[in-house]
Coordinates of C-alpha atoms and ligand atoms in Angstrom, one line a residue:
M300 CA -9.1 6.2 105.7
D301 CA -5.3 6.5 105.5
S302 CA -5.2 9.5 103.5
N303 CA -1.6 9.8 103.9
S304 CA -0.6 6.9 101.8
S305 CA -0.9 5.6 98.0
E306 CA -2.2 1.9 99.0
E307 CA -5.1 0.0 96.7
H308 CA -8.4 0.1 98.8
Q309 CA -11.3 -1.5 97.5
Y310 CA -15.2 -0.4 99.0
V311 CA -17.8 -2.0 97.6
G312 CA -21.2 -0.6 96.6
I313 CA -24.2 -0.8 93.7
A314 CA -23.5 -2.0 90.6
A315 CA -25.5 0.5 89.3
S316 CA -23.9 1.2 85.3
P317 CA -22.0 -1.8 83.9
G318 CA -18.1 -1.5 82.7
I319 CA -14.9 -0.6 83.6
A320 CA -13.3 2.9 83.9
H321 CA -9.6 3.4 85.6
G322 CA -9.5 6.6 85.8
S323 CA -7.5 9.8 87.8
V324 CA -10.3 11.5 90.1
S325 CA -12.4 14.7 89.9
L326 CA -13.3 15.1 93.2
I327 CA -16.4 17.2 93.2
R328 CA -17.9 19.0 96.3
E329 CA -19.8 21.8 94.7
K330 CA -21.1 22.4 91.6
A331 CA -21.1 25.0 88.0
I332 CA -23.9 26.8 89.0
F333 CA -25.7 27.0 85.7
V334 CA -26.9 30.9 84.5
P335 CA -29.5 31.5 83.1
K336 CA -29.5 34.5 80.4
Y337 CA -31.9 36.0 78.6
K338 CA -32.9 39.8 77.3
V339 CA -36.1 41.4 79.0
D340 CA -37.6 44.7 78.0
E341 CA -38.9 47.9 80.0
E342 CA -41.5 46.3 81.1
Q343 CA -40.5 42.5 82.7
M344 CA -37.4 44.5 84.5
K345 CA -40.3 45.3 87.6
G346 CA -40.3 42.1 88.0
E347 CA -36.9 41.2 87.4
V348 CA -36.4 43.9 90.5
S349 CA -38.9 42.1 92.2
R350 CA -37.9 38.4 92.5
F351 CA -34.6 39.8 92.7
E352 CA -35.8 40.8 96.1
N353 CA -37.3 38.2 97.2
A354 CA -33.8 36.3 96.6
L355 CA -32.5 38.4 98.9
V356 CA -35.0 37.6 101.0
E357 CA -35.5 34.4 101.2
T358 CA -31.1 33.8 100.5
R359 CA -31.1 36.4 103.9
K360 CA -33.1 33.5 105.9
Q361 CA -30.7 30.5 104.5
I362 CA -28.3 31.7 105.8
Q363 CA -29.2 33.2 109.3
D364 CA -30.6 29.0 109.0
I365 CA -27.5 28.4 108.9
Q366 CA -26.1 30.7 111.8
E367 CA -28.4 29.7 114.4
A368 CA -27.8 25.9 113.7
I369 CA -23.9 26.5 113.8
R370 CA -24.1 29.1 116.8
E371 CA -26.2 26.1 118.8
S372 CA -23.3 23.0 117.8
L373 CA -20.5 25.3 117.3
G374 CA -21.2 28.0 119.7
E375 CA -21.3 31.8 119.0
D376 CA -17.3 32.4 117.5
E377 CA -18.3 30.0 113.8
A378 CA -21.7 31.8 114.2
R379 CA -19.8 34.9 113.6
I380 CA -18.1 33.7 110.4
F381 CA -22.0 34.6 108.7
D382 CA -22.2 37.9 109.2
A383 CA -19.3 38.1 106.4
H384 CA -22.3 37.2 104.3
L385 CA -25.4 38.7 105.8
L386 CA -23.1 41.8 105.3
V387 CA -22.8 40.7 101.4
L388 CA -26.4 40.7 100.8
E389 CA -26.4 44.6 102.7
D390 CA -24.2 45.4 99.5
N391 CA -26.3 48.5 98.1
A392 CA -22.6 48.5 95.6
L393 CA -23.6 45.1 94.7
I394 CA -27.6 45.1 94.8
D395 CA -27.3 48.8 92.5
E396 CA -24.9 47.7 90.3
S397 CA -26.8 45.0 89.7
I398 CA -29.5 46.5 89.1
R399 CA -28.0 49.3 86.9
E400 CA -25.9 46.6 84.7
M401 CA -30.2 45.2 84.0
K402 CA -30.7 48.7 82.5
A403 CA -27.6 49.1 80.9
T404 CA -27.8 45.8 79.4
H405 CA -31.0 44.5 79.0
E406 CA -30.2 40.9 80.6
N407 CA -32.0 39.2 83.4
I408 CA -31.6 39.8 87.1
E409 CA -29.7 36.0 87.6
A410 CA -27.7 37.3 83.9
S411 CA -26.2 40.7 85.5
V412 CA -26.0 40.1 89.2
W413 CA -23.6 36.7 88.2
A414 CA -21.1 39.8 85.6
V415 CA -21.7 42.6 89.2
G416 CA -20.9 40.3 90.8
N417 CA -17.5 38.2 89.8
R418 CA -16.4 41.6 88.6
F419 CA -16.2 42.6 92.8
I420 CA -14.8 39.0 93.5
E421 CA -11.8 39.5 90.2
A422 CA -11.2 42.8 92.1
L423 CA -10.7 41.4 94.9
A424 CA -9.5 38.3 94.7
K425 CA -6.3 40.4 93.2
I426 CA -5.4 42.6 96.5
D427 CA -2.4 41.1 98.7
D428 CA -5.0 41.1 102.0
E429 CA -5.5 37.9 103.1
Y430 CA -9.1 40.0 104.9
L431 CA -10.2 41.2 101.5
R432 CA -9.7 37.7 99.6
E433 CA -11.6 36.0 101.8
R434 CA -14.7 38.5 101.3
A435 CA -14.6 37.4 97.9
S436 CA -15.1 33.9 99.0
D437 CA -17.7 35.4 100.7
I438 CA -18.9 36.8 97.9
R439 CA -18.7 33.6 96.2
D440 CA -20.7 31.9 98.1
V441 CA -23.3 34.2 98.5
L442 CA -24.0 34.2 95.3
R443 CA -23.4 31.0 94.7
R444 CA -27.0 31.3 97.0
L445 CA -28.5 33.8 95.7
L446 CA -28.1 32.6 92.2
S447 CA -29.7 29.1 93.5
N448 CA -32.9 30.5 95.2
L449 CA -33.6 32.4 92.0
T450 CA -33.5 30.1 89.3
G451 CA -34.5 27.0 91.4
Q452 CA -31.4 25.1 91.0
S453 CA -29.1 22.7 94.4
L454 CA -26.5 23.7 95.6
E455 CA -25.1 20.7 95.4
G456 CA -24.1 18.4 92.0
V457 CA -21.5 18.3 89.4
E458 CA -18.1 19.7 86.8
G459 CA -15.9 18.1 86.0
P460 CA -12.5 19.1 84.3
D461 CA -11.5 18.7 80.6
E462 CA -9.8 15.9 80.9
K463 CA -10.2 12.3 80.6
H464 CA -11.0 11.7 85.0
V465 CA -14.1 9.3 86.8
L466 CA -16.2 11.6 88.5
V467 CA -16.7 11.0 91.9
A468 CA -19.6 13.2 94.1
H469 CA -21.9 12.8 97.5
D470 CA -24.6 13.1 94.3
I471 CA -25.6 14.2 90.8
A472 CA -29.7 15.9 90.5
P473 CA -31.6 15.7 86.9
S474 CA -31.0 18.7 86.1
D475 CA -27.1 18.5 87.5
S476 CA -26.8 15.9 84.7
A477 CA -26.6 18.8 81.8
S478 CA -24.0 19.9 83.0
V479 CA -21.3 17.0 83.8
N480 CA -18.9 17.2 80.8
K481 CA -19.6 13.8 79.2
E482 CA -17.2 14.2 76.2
H483 CA -14.2 13.1 79.7
L484 CA -16.6 11.3 81.6
L485 CA -15.3 8.0 82.1
G486 CA -16.6 6.9 85.1
L487 CA -18.9 7.9 87.8
V488 CA -19.1 7.5 91.7
T489 CA -20.7 8.2 94.2
D490 CA -21.7 8.6 97.4
A491 CA -25.5 8.3 97.2
G492 CA -28.4 6.7 94.7
S493 CA -29.3 3.4 93.8
K494 CA -30.1 1.2 90.6
T495 CA -32.8 3.7 90.1
S496 CA -32.1 6.9 90.5
H497 CA -32.2 8.7 87.5
T498 CA -28.1 10.1 86.5
V499 CA -27.6 6.5 86.8
I500 CA -30.3 5.7 84.0
V501 CA -28.1 8.1 82.2
A502 CA -24.9 6.3 82.9
R503 CA -26.5 3.7 82.3
S504 CA -27.3 4.8 78.9
M505 CA -24.1 6.2 77.7
N506 CA -22.2 3.0 78.9
I507 CA -20.2 4.9 81.4
P508 CA -19.5 2.6 83.7
A509 CA -20.8 3.7 87.9
V510 CA -20.8 2.4 90.8
V511 CA -23.1 4.5 93.7
G512 CA -24.3 3.8 97.1
L513 CA -20.8 4.0 98.7
G514 CA -21.2 5.8 102.0
D515 CA -18.7 8.2 102.5
I516 CA -16.8 7.4 99.3
T517 CA -15.9 11.9 98.8
Q518 CA -13.9 11.1 102.4
K519 CA -12.0 8.9 101.4
V520 CA -10.8 9.0 97.9
R521 CA -8.1 12.6 97.5
P522 CA -8.0 14.8 93.8
E523 CA -4.3 13.5 92.7
D524 CA -6.0 9.4 93.4
V525 CA -6.5 6.9 91.2
V526 CA -9.3 5.2 90.9
L527 CA -10.5 1.8 89.1
V528 CA -14.3 1.5 88.5
D529 CA -15.9 -1.9 88.2
G530 CA -19.1 -1.3 87.3
Y531 CA -20.2 -5.5 86.8
E532 CA -19.3 -6.2 90.2
G533 CA -19.8 -2.9 92.2
R534 CA -16.6 -2.8 93.0
V535 CA -13.9 0.7 93.7
I536 CA -11.1 0.0 93.8
V537 CA -8.6 2.9 94.8
N538 CA -4.8 3.5 94.2
P539 CA -5.3 0.3 92.5
S540 CA -1.5 -1.9 91.9
A541 CA -0.5 -3.5 89.4
D542 CA -1.6 -7.1 89.7
T543 CA -4.9 -5.1 90.9
L544 CA -4.8 -3.6 86.9
L545 CA -4.0 -6.3 84.8
K546 CA -6.9 -8.8 86.3
Y547 CA -9.3 -5.8 85.4
G548 CA -7.4 -5.3 82.1
K549 CA -8.0 -9.1 81.4
L550 CA -11.3 -9.3 82.7
K551 CA -12.2 -5.5 80.1
D552 CA -10.3 -7.6 77.3
E553 CA -13.0 -10.1 77.8
R554 CA -16.2 -8.3 78.2
T555 CA -15.3 -5.9 75.4
S556 CA -15.2 -8.9 73.0
I557 CA -18.5 -9.7 74.7
E558 CA -19.6 -6.7 73.7
E559 CA -18.5 -6.7 70.3
R560 CA -20.0 -10.4 69.6
M561 CA -23.2 -9.5 70.9
L562 CA -23.6 -6.1 68.9
V563 CA -23.6 -8.6 65.8
L564 CA -26.5 -9.8 67.4
S565 CA -27.8 -7.1 67.8
K566 CA -29.0 -6.5 64.3
E567 CA -31.1 -9.6 64.2
A568 CA -34.9 -9.9 65.0
S569 CA -35.7 -10.4 68.4
L570 CA -37.4 -13.7 69.2
T571 CA -36.4 -16.4 70.3
Q572 CA -35.0 -20.1 69.7
D573 CA -39.2 -21.3 69.4
G574 CA -40.1 -17.7 67.4
Y575 CA -41.8 -16.3 69.5
Q576 CA -41.3 -12.4 69.3
V577 CA -41.2 -10.5 72.3
Q578 CA -40.8 -6.4 71.1
L579 CA -37.1 -5.1 72.3
M580 CA -37.9 -1.6 73.2
A581 CA -35.6 1.6 74.0
N582 CA -36.1 4.2 76.7
I583 CA -34.6 7.6 75.4
E584 CA -34.1 10.9 76.4
S585 CA -33.2 12.3 73.1
A586 CA -33.7 12.8 69.2
A587 CA -29.8 11.4 70.0
E588 CA -30.8 8.4 71.9
A589 CA -33.0 7.4 69.1
K590 CA -30.0 7.2 66.6
K591 CA -28.6 5.3 68.6
A592 CA -31.2 2.6 69.6
V593 CA -31.8 2.5 65.9
E594 CA -28.1 1.4 66.0
L595 CA -28.8 -1.1 68.0
G596 CA -31.3 -2.8 66.7
A597 CA -34.2 -1.5 68.7
D598 CA -38.0 -2.1 67.6
G599 CA -39.6 1.9 68.3
V600 CA -39.2 3.5 71.6
G601 CA -40.9 2.2 74.1
L602 CA -39.9 5.2 76.8
F603 CA -39.5 8.3 75.8
R604 CA -38.9 10.1 79.0
T605 CA -39.8 14.5 77.7
E606 CA -38.9 16.0 81.1
F607 CA -35.2 16.1 80.6
L608 CA -35.6 18.0 77.6
F609 CA -36.6 21.0 79.6
M610 CA -35.2 20.6 82.8
N611 CA -32.1 23.4 82.9
V612 CA -34.3 25.4 80.2
H613 CA -35.1 29.5 82.3
S614 CA -38.5 29.5 80.7
L615 CA -41.7 26.8 79.8
P616 CA -41.2 25.4 76.2
T617 CA -43.5 26.3 73.8
E618 CA -46.0 24.1 71.8
E619 CA -43.3 24.5 68.6
E620 CA -40.3 23.0 70.9
H621 CA -41.7 20.5 72.3
F622 CA -43.2 19.6 68.7
Q623 CA -39.3 19.6 67.2
A624 CA -38.5 18.0 70.1
Y625 CA -40.6 14.6 69.3
R626 CA -40.3 15.0 65.4
D627 CA -36.6 14.9 65.2
S628 CA -37.2 11.6 67.5
V629 CA -39.8 10.1 66.0
E630 CA -38.3 10.9 62.1
A631 CA -35.0 9.0 63.5
M632 CA -37.1 5.7 64.2
D633 CA -38.0 5.5 61.2
G634 CA -41.4 4.5 61.4
A635 CA -41.2 2.4 64.1
P636 CA -43.7 3.2 67.2
V637 CA -42.2 6.0 70.0
V638 CA -44.2 6.1 72.9
I639 CA -44.1 9.6 74.3
R640 CA -44.5 9.7 77.9
T641 CA -46.2 13.4 79.7
L642 CA -43.9 15.2 81.8
D643 CA -43.0 13.7 84.5
L644 CA -42.5 16.3 86.7
G645 CA -41.8 15.9 90.3
G646 CA -40.1 13.8 92.5
D647 CA -35.9 13.8 92.0
K648 CA -37.1 15.4 87.9
M649 CA -37.3 19.2 89.9
P650 CA -37.2 21.5 86.7
S651 CA -34.9 24.5 87.8
S652 CA -37.6 27.0 85.5
S653 CA -39.7 28.8 88.5
E654 CA -42.3 29.5 86.2
Y655 CA -43.2 25.7 86.6
D656 CA -45.1 26.6 90.0
M657 CA -43.4 23.2 91.2
V658 CA -41.8 23.8 94.6
E659 CA -39.9 21.3 97.5
E660 CA -41.6 19.1 99.0
S661 CA -40.7 17.0 102.5
N662 CA -41.9 13.5 100.4
P663 CA -41.7 15.2 97.2
F664 CA -42.3 10.6 95.8
L665 CA -45.6 11.7 97.1
G666 CA -46.5 14.8 96.4
Y667 CA -47.7 16.6 93.3
R668 CA -45.6 15.6 90.5
A669 CA -46.4 14.3 86.9
I670 CA -49.5 13.7 85.4
R671 CA -51.3 15.1 89.0
Y672 CA -49.1 18.4 87.4
C673 CA -50.2 18.0 84.4
L674 CA -53.7 18.2 85.7
G675 CA -53.2 20.9 87.6
H676 CA -51.8 23.1 85.5
T677 CA -54.6 22.5 82.2
D678 CA -52.2 25.4 80.1
V679 CA -49.0 24.2 80.3
F680 CA -49.9 20.0 79.2
L681 CA -52.4 20.9 76.6
T682 CA -49.7 22.8 75.7
Q683 CA -46.6 19.0 75.3
L684 CA -50.5 17.2 74.7
R685 CA -50.3 19.2 70.8
G686 CA -46.5 19.3 70.6
L687 CA -46.9 15.9 70.9
L688 CA -49.8 15.1 68.5
R689 CA -48.2 18.1 65.4
A690 CA -44.9 15.1 65.8
S691 CA -47.7 12.4 64.8
A692 CA -47.8 13.5 61.5
Y693 CA -44.5 12.1 61.9
G694 CA -44.6 8.2 62.3
D695 CA -46.2 6.4 65.3
V696 CA -46.1 8.2 67.9
R697 CA -48.2 6.6 70.8
I698 CA -48.8 8.9 74.5
M699 CA -48.3 7.5 78.0
Y700 CA -49.7 9.1 80.9
P701 CA -47.2 8.7 83.9
M702 CA -48.5 8.4 87.5
I703 CA -52.1 7.3 86.5
S704 CA -53.0 6.6 89.9
G705 CA -57.2 5.4 89.4
A706 CA -59.8 5.8 86.2
F707 CA -60.6 9.5 87.1
E708 CA -57.2 10.5 86.7
L709 CA -56.9 8.9 83.2
E710 CA -60.0 10.1 82.1
Q711 CA -59.0 13.7 82.9
A712 CA -55.6 13.6 80.7
N713 CA -58.1 11.3 77.2
D714 CA -60.5 14.2 77.7
L715 CA -57.7 16.9 77.7
L716 CA -55.6 15.3 74.7
E717 CA -59.2 15.4 73.0
Q718 CA -58.8 18.8 73.5
A719 CA -55.9 19.3 72.2
K720 CA -57.0 17.2 69.4
A721 CA -60.2 19.6 68.3
E722 CA -57.7 22.6 68.8
L723 CA -55.7 21.3 66.4
R724 CA -58.6 20.0 64.0
E725 CA -60.2 23.3 63.5
E726 CA -57.2 24.9 63.9
G727 CA -56.7 22.5 60.1
I728 CA -52.9 21.4 61.2
P729 CA -52.0 18.1 61.2
F730 CA -51.6 14.7 63.6
N731 CA -52.4 11.3 63.3
E732 CA -55.9 10.7 64.7
G733 CA -55.8 7.4 65.2
I734 CA -53.4 7.9 68.0
T735 CA -53.5 5.8 70.9
S736 CA -52.5 6.3 74.9
G737 CA -52.0 4.1 77.3
A738 CA -51.6 4.8 81.1
M739 CA -47.8 3.8 82.7
I740 CA -48.8 1.5 86.2
E741 CA -46.5 2.6 88.7
I742 CA -49.0 3.1 91.6
P743 CA -50.2 0.4 93.5
S744 CA -54.0 2.1 93.4
A745 CA -53.3 2.0 89.4
A746 CA -51.7 -2.2 89.7
I747 CA -54.6 -3.6 91.8
A748 CA -57.5 -1.7 90.4
C749 CA -56.0 -2.4 86.8
D750 CA -59.0 -3.8 85.1
T751 CA -60.9 -0.2 85.8
L752 CA -57.9 1.4 83.5
V753 CA -58.1 -0.9 80.7
E754 CA -61.3 0.8 79.0
G755 CA -59.5 3.9 78.9
S756 CA -55.9 2.9 77.5
S757 CA -54.3 1.4 74.5
F758 CA -52.0 -0.5 76.5
F759 CA -50.2 -1.0 80.2
S760 CA -46.3 -0.5 80.5
I761 CA -45.3 -0.9 84.3
G762 CA -43.0 1.5 85.5
T763 CA -41.4 -1.2 87.7
N764 CA -39.1 1.4 89.5
D765 CA -41.7 3.4 91.4
L766 CA -43.8 0.4 91.1
I767 CA -41.8 -1.3 93.6
Q768 CA -40.1 2.5 95.8
Y769 CA -44.0 2.5 96.2
M770 CA -44.5 -1.2 97.2
M771 CA -41.8 -2.1 99.1
A772 CA -41.4 1.0 100.8
V773 CA -38.1 1.9 99.4
D774 CA -37.0 5.2 98.6
R775 CA -35.5 4.9 95.4
L776 CA -32.8 7.2 96.3
N777 CA -31.8 6.5 99.6
D778 CA -28.6 4.0 98.9
R779 CA -29.5 3.5 103.4
V780 CA -31.9 1.3 102.5
A781 CA -31.3 0.4 98.9
H782 CA -30.6 -3.5 99.3
L783 CA -34.9 -4.1 100.2
Y784 CA -35.3 -2.9 96.8
E785 CA -36.1 -6.4 95.5
P786 CA -37.2 -6.7 92.2
T787 CA -37.7 -10.4 92.5
H788 CA -40.2 -10.3 95.7
P789 CA -43.3 -12.4 95.5
A790 CA -45.6 -9.2 96.1
V791 CA -43.8 -7.9 93.3
L792 CA -44.2 -10.1 90.3
R793 CA -47.7 -11.4 91.5
T794 CA -48.9 -8.0 90.6
L795 CA -46.9 -8.1 87.4
D796 CA -48.6 -11.5 87.1
M797 CA -51.7 -9.6 88.1
I798 CA -51.5 -6.5 85.7
V799 CA -50.2 -9.4 82.4
K800 CA -53.9 -11.1 83.3
A801 CA -56.2 -7.6 83.0
A802 CA -53.7 -6.2 80.0
K803 CA -54.6 -9.4 78.2
S804 CA -58.2 -9.7 79.3
G805 CA -58.7 -6.7 78.0
D806 CA -56.7 -7.2 75.1
L807 CA -54.0 -4.4 75.7
G808 CA -50.6 -5.2 75.2
V809 CA -48.8 -4.7 78.1
S810 CA -44.7 -3.7 78.2
V811 CA -42.3 -3.0 81.4
C812 CA -40.6 0.2 80.9
G813 CA -38.0 0.4 85.1
E814 CA -35.4 -0.4 85.0
M815 CA -36.3 -3.8 85.4
A816 CA -37.1 -4.5 82.1
G817 CA -32.8 -3.7 81.1
D818 CA -31.6 -7.2 83.5
P819 CA -30.8 -9.9 81.4
V820 CA -31.3 -11.9 84.3
L821 CA -35.0 -11.1 85.0
V822 CA -35.9 -11.1 81.0
P823 CA -36.9 -14.1 80.7
L824 CA -38.7 -14.3 84.5
L825 CA -41.4 -10.8 81.9
V826 CA -41.3 -13.0 79.5
G827 CA -42.5 -15.8 80.5
L828 CA -44.8 -13.6 82.9
G829 CA -46.5 -13.2 79.9
I830 CA -44.8 -9.2 79.2
D831 CA -44.6 -8.9 75.4
T832 CA -42.7 -6.1 75.2
L833 CA -39.0 -5.2 77.1
S834 CA -38.4 -1.3 77.2
V835 CA -34.6 -0.5 78.2
T836 CA -31.5 1.8 78.2
V837 CA -30.1 2.1 74.5
G838 CA -26.7 0.2 76.6
A839 CA -28.7 -2.5 77.5
L840 CA -30.9 -3.9 74.3
P841 CA -28.1 -6.1 72.9
N842 CA -27.7 -7.9 76.2
V843 CA -30.8 -9.1 76.4
K844 CA -31.7 -8.6 72.8
Y845 CA -28.8 -12.0 73.6
V846 CA -30.9 -13.3 76.6
V847 CA -34.2 -13.2 74.5
Q848 CA -32.5 -15.1 71.0
N849 CA -30.8 -18.2 73.2
M850 CA -33.9 -19.4 74.9
R851 CA -36.8 -20.3 74.7
I852 CA -40.2 -19.6 75.1
E853 CA -41.2 -22.4 77.4
E854 CA -38.5 -21.9 79.5
A855 CA -39.4 -18.8 80.6
R856 CA -43.1 -19.9 81.3
E857 CA -41.9 -22.4 83.4
L858 CA -39.4 -20.3 85.2
A859 CA -41.8 -17.1 85.6
K860 CA -44.2 -20.2 87.3
E861 CA -41.4 -21.8 89.6
A862 CA -41.0 -18.0 90.9
L863 CA -44.3 -16.8 91.6
S864 CA -44.6 -20.0 94.0
E865 CA -40.9 -18.9 95.9
P866 CA -42.0 -17.1 99.0
D867 CA -38.1 -16.2 99.2
G868 CA -37.2 -13.8 96.1
S869 CA -33.5 -14.2 96.9
K870 CA -33.9 -18.1 95.6
T871 CA -35.7 -16.6 92.2
Y872 CA -32.9 -14.7 91.6
E873 CA -30.6 -16.7 92.4
R874 CA -32.2 -19.2 90.1
L875 CA -32.2 -16.9 87.3
L876 CA -28.8 -16.6 87.4
E877 CA -28.5 -19.6 87.0
F878 CA -30.6 -19.8 83.9
Y879 CA -29.0 -16.2 82.6
N880 CA -24.9 -17.7 83.4
S881 CA -26.0 -21.1 81.7
R882 CA -27.0 -19.4 77.7
M883 CA -23.4 -16.7 78.8
A884 CA -21.7 -19.5 79.1
E885 CA -20.3 -19.2 74.7
F886 CA -19.0 -16.7 76.3
Y887 CA -16.6 -18.1 78.6
Ligands
PEP285 C1 -40.2 3.3 86.2 O1 -40.6 4.1 88.0 O2 -40.0 2.3 85.8 C2 -40.1 4.5 85.0 C3 -40.2 3.9 84.1 O3 -39.9 5.5 85.5 P1 -39.3 6.8 86.0 O4 -38.0 6.1 86.0 O5 -38.4 8.2 85.1 O6 -39.6 7.1 87.3
MG286 MG1 -41.6 6.5 87.2

């Protein structure tokens, strides 16, 4: 862009989280790295030193690889810049001093090397010599890489300033969302991403307007720019003119008044005009969200994503930590059902602790994730199951397994659940003996053969985020193929129809907990297909409930019937949008 001007420029991306935000830019090119800090005893120190040595070797190899790539693409002179980085890794002062620091403070190696490295940086940065100042920045770069290898954190990510801002970043990994300064975050704009990436789900649950999939917006805005984020239409307006601000100011007022009116209605029951009940549940990641869900009139929690509780911790969660996290949410829901999903690690949800024994894979969404990981790490799984069962003594807890691909996995998971129950019984620890468990249907094999899963499940919950990605071969994080991600595609709708029929014939309840359920335009379709429970991000509850309250079940069934015989998914969407707008007409 003409980055020397402050003229208005508009860019269109994917409308990922509704709302309008206006503020100064915080342009993020690198994130603050999370430095775990904990005590280690004499015995553990040997292990710490060997972790340190491995990380030094790994870091050295990465830098040599970068150097080689630069040598090939740019030449020898440019590649030599990395010699300085390699020297840092051989600097005995840094290495020995870090080990000495650990022995003196009894703090883990990450905390020790970080403290020593930063002392070096501070000392060098003060010296009035350009060469030495450069060395400080070399140490800083190497230190970050070293820490990322020690902790498994990616180096791409985010941090934000201590004032209100719109975050503009290439991408935000789920594990980074904890480091985002939520209090000051007005809006979110990224090059990468799609509607179902987890960062976006988090933005939606925090009610933060977001536009993603803009390609190269980080190259187009400057730190001194002001941006307007239109999360309804997926527009980002850099340096908006007075006219634009006026237009959006009016739009914002209009939307705020609609949202306020919907909020009032959200306290009422989730019934259609003709009295048909749709259970409206919330998707949460913490007890704080559970409380918000209650305020917004949720009938319960339909999906508690548990992996986020433990994403940024340095060690595996204990049974007690699991238990407390779940009990807090269960108590907040005050007797309403809380469907807790067992760990769905892997894919784009990589934990930072190396203790999880997870590695980067070339096809992470098809890899060793979720229930596959848990069945291979029964110790981790049983610890969680015991924590979950213990929380079931405090309310209506239900258990849900992610990424079930067939009956055998479901059987294994249920066997382990029985084992956890037997252990608790033996130890005299209370839990709900009548606790139920269900399978997520989010892999095509599970969808097609879902009749084989009826026996081992008390309910099905359809994870449309993954199901659609696998059915349509569209990576849910890849903005270049995001336009092919089509929830109204006839293949998707026929599959949903099939799952509902199998569930009903087995007398099971069936819900949708993917983002599809939170799109108010799609709600009549899902209800019309016979989905009796919708679980949506907390922020979406009022609008979804409003749609339920303003339709009749026969209308929804008719829309679903039409959609099932419509070969063109975009026509189905248009038809649904038309219906939705007719219900929203009273607001305009
Ligand atoms: C889904 O896949 O639809 C789902 C709800 O799970 P997640 O988005 O956490 O993968
Ligand atoms: Mg999923």
